[in-house]
Coordinates of C-alpha atoms in Angstrom, one line a residue:
M1 CA -7.7 -33.9 -13.8
E2 CA -6.5 -32.7 -10.5
R3 CA -9.9 -33.1 -8.8
R4 CA -10.1 -35.9 -6.3
L5 CA -13.9 -35.9 -5.6
N6 CA -16.7 -34.9 -8.0
I7 CA -18.3 -32.3 -5.7
R8 CA -20.6 -29.6 -6.9
L9 CA -19.3 -26.0 -6.8
S10 CA -22.0 -25.0 -4.2
R11 CA -20.9 -27.9 -1.9
R12 CA -17.2 -27.1 -2.4
L13 CA -17.8 -23.5 -1.3
L14 CA -20.1 -24.7 1.5
L15 CA -17.3 -26.9 2.7
L16 CA -14.9 -24.0 2.7
L17 CA -17.4 -21.8 4.5
C18 CA -18.0 -24.4 7.2
L19 CA -14.2 -24.9 7.8
M20 CA -13.9 -21.1 8.1
L21 CA -16.7 -21.0 10.7
L22 CA -14.9 -23.7 12.6
G23 CA -11.8 -21.7 12.5
V24 CA -13.5 -18.6 13.7
I25 CA -15.0 -20.6 16.6
A26 CA -11.6 -22.1 17.5
T27 CA -10.1 -18.6 17.3
S28 CA -12.8 -17.2 19.6
I29 CA -12.1 -20.0 22.2
L30 CA -8.3 -19.5 22.1
L31 CA -8.8 -15.7 22.5
L32 CA -10.1 -16.4 26.0
F33 CA -6.5 -17.3 26.9
V34 CA -4.9 -14.3 25.2
P35 CA -4.2 -11.1 27.3
D36 CA -6.6 -8.3 26.5
G37 CA -5.4 -5.8 23.8
N38 CA -2.9 -8.2 22.2
L39 CA -4.2 -7.4 18.7
F40 CA -1.2 -9.0 16.9
A41 CA -1.8 -12.4 18.6
M42 CA -5.5 -12.2 17.8
L43 CA -4.9 -11.4 14.1
T44 CA -2.2 -14.2 13.8
M45 CA -4.6 -16.8 15.3
Q46 CA -7.4 -15.6 13.0
D47 CA -5.1 -15.8 9.9
I48 CA -4.0 -19.3 10.7
L49 CA -7.3 -20.9 12.0
A50 CA -9.9 -19.0 9.9
F51 CA -8.0 -18.5 6.6
I52 CA -4.9 -20.7 6.0
L53 CA -6.1 -24.0 7.6
P54 CA -9.6 -23.9 6.0
A55 CA -8.1 -23.2 2.6
V56 CA -5.5 -26.0 2.8
V57 CA -7.9 -28.6 4.3
A58 CA -10.7 -27.8 1.8
M59 CA -8.4 -28.0 -1.1
A60 CA -6.8 -31.2 0.2
I61 CA -10.3 -32.8 0.4
I62 CA -11.2 -31.8 -3.2
Y63 CA -7.9 -32.1 -5.0
R64 CA -5.1 -34.7 -5.1
R65 CA -2.4 -32.0 -5.1
P66 CA -3.8 -29.1 -3.2
L67 CA -0.6 -27.0 -3.1
H68 CA -0.1 -27.4 -6.8
V69 CA -3.7 -26.5 -7.6
M70 CA -3.4 -23.4 -5.4
G71 CA -0.3 -22.3 -7.2
L72 CA 1.9 -22.5 -4.2
D73 CA 4.5 -24.7 -5.9
R74 CA 5.1 -22.2 -8.7
A75 CA 7.7 -19.5 -8.0
P76 CA 6.9 -16.0 -9.1
S77 CA 9.0 -14.6 -12.0
W78 CA 11.0 -11.5 -11.7
L79 CA 8.9 -10.0 -14.5
A80 CA 5.7 -10.6 -12.5
I81 CA 7.2 -9.0 -9.4
A82 CA 8.3 -6.0 -11.4
I83 CA 4.8 -5.6 -12.8
V84 CA 3.4 -5.7 -9.3
I85 CA 5.7 -3.0 -8.1
V86 CA 5.2 -0.7 -11.1
F87 CA 1.4 -1.1 -11.1
Y88 CA 1.3 -0.3 -7.4
I89 CA 3.3 2.9 -7.8
I90 CA 1.2 4.0 -10.9
S91 CA -2.2 3.2 -9.3
L92 CA -1.6 4.8 -5.9
P93 CA -3.0 8.2 -6.7
A94 CA -6.1 6.7 -8.4
M95 CA -6.7 4.3 -5.5
N96 CA -6.4 7.1 -2.9
W97 CA -8.9 9.2 -4.8
L98 CA -11.3 6.3 -5.0
V99 CA -10.9 5.7 -1.3
E100 CA -11.9 9.3 -0.6
M101 CA -14.8 9.1 -3.0
N102 CA -16.1 5.9 -1.4
K103 CA -15.8 7.5 2.1
A104 CA -18.0 10.4 0.9
M105 CA -20.8 8.2 -0.3
S106 CA -24.1 8.5 1.4
L107 CA -27.4 6.5 1.4
P108 CA -30.9 7.9 0.8
S109 CA -32.6 9.4 3.8
W110 CA -34.9 6.5 4.2
M111 CA -31.9 4.3 4.8
A112 CA -30.5 6.6 7.5
G113 CA -30.6 3.8 10.1
I114 CA -28.5 1.4 7.9
E115 CA -26.1 4.2 7.1
Q116 CA -25.6 5.0 10.8
A117 CA -25.0 1.3 11.6
M118 CA -22.4 1.2 8.8
R119 CA -20.7 4.4 10.0
T120 CA -20.5 2.9 13.5
A121 CA -18.9 -0.3 12.2
E122 CA -16.5 1.7 10.1
D123 CA -15.5 3.8 13.1
S124 CA -14.9 0.7 15.2
A125 CA -12.7 -0.8 12.4
A126 CA -10.9 2.5 12.1
E127 CA -10.2 2.5 15.8
V128 CA -8.8 -1.1 15.7
T129 CA -6.6 0.0 12.7
R130 CA -5.4 3.0 14.6
Q131 CA -4.3 0.9 17.6
M132 CA -2.5 -1.5 15.3
L133 CA -0.6 1.3 13.5
N134 CA 0.3 3.1 16.6
I135 CA 4.0 2.0 16.2
N136 CA 6.9 4.0 17.4
S137 CA 9.9 1.6 17.4
V138 CA 11.7 -0.5 14.8
G139 CA 10.7 -3.6 16.7
Q140 CA 7.0 -2.7 16.6
L141 CA 7.4 -1.8 12.9
I142 CA 8.9 -5.3 12.1
L143 CA 6.2 -7.0 14.1
C144 CA 3.4 -5.0 12.4
V145 CA 4.8 -5.7 8.9
L146 CA 5.0 -9.4 9.7
V147 CA 1.4 -9.6 11.0
V148 CA -0.5 -6.9 9.0
G149 CA 1.6 -7.2 5.9
V150 CA 3.0 -10.7 5.4
M151 CA 0.5 -12.8 7.4
A152 CA -2.6 -11.0 6.2
G153 CA -1.4 -11.1 2.6
L154 CA -0.5 -14.8 2.8
S155 CA -3.7 -15.9 4.6
E156 CA -6.2 -13.9 2.7
E157 CA -4.7 -14.8 -0.7
M158 CA -4.7 -18.5 0.2
L159 CA -8.4 -18.3 1.1
F160 CA -9.8 -16.0 -1.5
R161 CA -7.6 -16.6 -4.5
G162 CA -5.9 -20.0 -3.8
A163 CA -9.0 -21.7 -2.6
M164 CA -12.1 -19.8 -3.5
L165 CA -11.2 -18.4 -6.9
R166 CA -9.3 -21.6 -7.9
T167 CA -12.2 -23.8 -7.0
M168 CA -14.7 -21.6 -9.0
Q169 CA -12.4 -21.9 -12.0
D170 CA -13.4 -25.6 -12.3
S171 CA -17.0 -24.6 -12.7
R172 CA -18.7 -23.3 -15.9
L173 CA -17.9 -19.7 -14.9
G174 CA -15.2 -18.0 -16.9
N175 CA -12.1 -16.4 -15.5
H176 CA -13.5 -12.9 -15.6
A177 CA -16.6 -13.9 -13.7
V178 CA -14.7 -15.8 -11.0
V179 CA -12.2 -12.9 -10.5
W180 CA -15.0 -10.3 -10.0
I181 CA -17.2 -12.6 -7.8
T182 CA -14.2 -13.4 -5.6
A183 CA -13.2 -9.7 -5.4
I184 CA -16.8 -8.8 -4.3
L185 CA -16.7 -11.5 -1.6
F186 CA -13.2 -10.4 -0.6
S187 CA -14.4 -6.8 -0.1
A188 CA -17.7 -7.8 1.6
F189 CA -15.9 -10.0 4.0
H190 CA -14.1 -7.0 5.5
M191 CA -17.5 -5.5 6.4
Q192 CA -16.4 -2.0 5.6
F193 CA -18.9 -0.3 3.3
Y194 CA -16.9 2.9 3.0
G195 CA -13.9 1.1 1.7
F196 CA -15.8 -1.4 -0.4
V197 CA -15.1 -0.1 -3.9
P198 CA -11.3 0.3 -3.7
R199 CA -10.9 -3.0 -1.8
M200 CA -13.0 -4.7 -4.4
L201 CA -10.8 -3.3 -7.2
L202 CA -7.7 -4.5 -5.3
G203 CA -9.3 -7.9 -5.2
V204 CA -9.8 -7.8 -9.0
W205 CA -6.2 -7.0 -9.5
L206 CA -5.0 -9.7 -7.2
G207 CA -7.4 -12.2 -8.9
Y208 CA -6.1 -11.4 -12.4
L209 CA -2.5 -11.7 -11.2
F210 CA -3.3 -15.2 -10.1
V211 CA -5.1 -16.1 -13.3
W212 CA -2.4 -14.7 -15.5
T213 CA 0.6 -16.1 -13.7
G214 CA -0.7 -19.3 -12.2
S215 CA 1.4 -18.6 -9.1
L216 CA -0.3 -17.6 -5.8
W217 CA 2.9 -16.0 -4.7
V218 CA 2.4 -13.1 -7.1
P219 CA -0.9 -11.8 -5.5
I220 CA 0.6 -12.6 -2.1
I221 CA 3.5 -10.3 -2.9
A222 CA 1.1 -7.6 -4.2
H223 CA -1.1 -7.9 -1.2
T224 CA 1.8 -7.8 1.2
L225 CA 3.3 -4.8 -0.6
N226 CA 0.0 -2.9 -0.3
N227 CA -0.4 -3.6 3.5
S228 CA 3.2 -3.1 4.4
T229 CA 3.4 0.3 2.7
V230 CA 0.5 1.4 4.9
V231 CA 2.3 0.2 7.9
L232 CA 5.6 1.9 6.9
M233 CA 3.8 5.2 6.1
S234 CA 2.1 5.1 9.6
Y235 CA 5.5 4.5 11.3
L236 CA 7.2 7.4 9.4
S237 CA 4.2 9.6 10.2
N238 CA 4.4 8.7 13.9
K239 CA 8.1 9.5 13.9
G240 CA 7.5 12.9 12.3
V241 CA 9.5 11.9 9.2
I242 CA 6.5 12.6 6.9
P243 CA 3.3 14.6 7.5
E244 CA 0.3 12.8 8.9
G245 CA -1.8 11.3 6.1
F246 CA 1.1 11.8 3.5
G247 CA 0.4 8.6 1.7
D248 CA -3.4 9.1 1.8
N249 CA -3.0 12.5 0.2
L250 CA -1.2 11.4 -2.9
G251 CA -3.3 12.1 -6.0
L252 CA -6.0 14.0 -4.0
P253 CA -7.0 17.3 -5.6
A254 CA -7.4 20.6 -3.8
A255 CA -11.0 21.4 -3.0
G256 CA -13.0 22.2 -6.1
S257 CA -10.2 21.2 -8.5
F258 CA -10.1 18.4 -11.1
P259 CA -8.2 15.3 -10.0
W260 CA -5.7 15.4 -12.8
L261 CA -3.1 13.2 -11.2
A262 CA -5.7 10.6 -10.1
T263 CA -7.2 10.6 -13.6
C264 CA -3.8 10.1 -15.3
S265 CA -3.0 7.4 -12.7
L266 CA -6.3 5.6 -13.5
I267 CA -5.7 5.7 -17.3
A268 CA -2.1 4.5 -16.9
S269 CA -3.2 1.7 -14.6
L270 CA -5.9 0.5 -17.0
A271 CA -3.4 0.6 -19.9
L272 CA -0.9 -1.4 -17.9
A273 CA -3.4 -4.0 -16.8
I274 CA -4.7 -4.4 -20.4
S275 CA -1.2 -4.8 -21.7
V276 CA -0.3 -7.4 -19.0
H277 CA -3.5 -9.3 -19.8
A278 CA -2.6 -9.3 -23.5
F279 CA 0.9 -10.4 -22.8
Y280 CA 0.0 -13.4 -20.6
T281 CA -2.9 -14.4 -22.9
S282 CA -0.5 -14.4 -25.9
R283 CA 2.0 -16.5 -23.9
R284 CA -0.6 -19.1 -23.1
K285 CA -1.6 -19.4 -26.8
A286 CA 2.0 -19.6 -28.0

């Protein structure tokens, strides 16, 4: 057994949450010394103090070999990396369609106040994103990829998959349950209702990648690829190389038409995911 202390699941998760809160508080204090508008510095401090450190410290308290338990000492195979890239390309039209469908969701009239609050929060998040992706030079592009792509992918996967999902795996919950629970928490943490469903499904894919391969680097690569592609598309759009919203429009049907490309993308993505699941399951049994 890798576990160092016999701590209940609820207490392990509470420990992780408390460490996260301490990290958020420490980040808020340090931000007082950061020049206004330096979003990249703010995000980097948040990634380190509220995600990476809480994950590592919590796992070091609970387990004897935290990096091993988190899957950080297992290199990703070339096959796993190829699967990540192929799946990303295949699933892009379906994901873009789901993003637009989620954006169009509305609540009942009696929940108008809640909907307005969520719309306001969504607009604020969109404005922050717009400022981050307002990149017009190669230097800004590299910095944005490092912070929004690499650091965000690394930190969020260490927390949600490496620490949270891996900890829940040692409970009576099955792998399917912990993958979906973690994905829901992952999406809810972003506090963006109108992107909840596609972000949750992204979390499901990242969770299964970790369960299948046992290497945290695989979902880190997948997460980084997803974020970095958004950054690159924004840069190319800002430079006039591609039309604005080019990446977002992939797979979206014309008004009133059936989303054939998105449907084919969804079917192909599910088929690939089921095949990969069967492949890794058979490997474990062999």
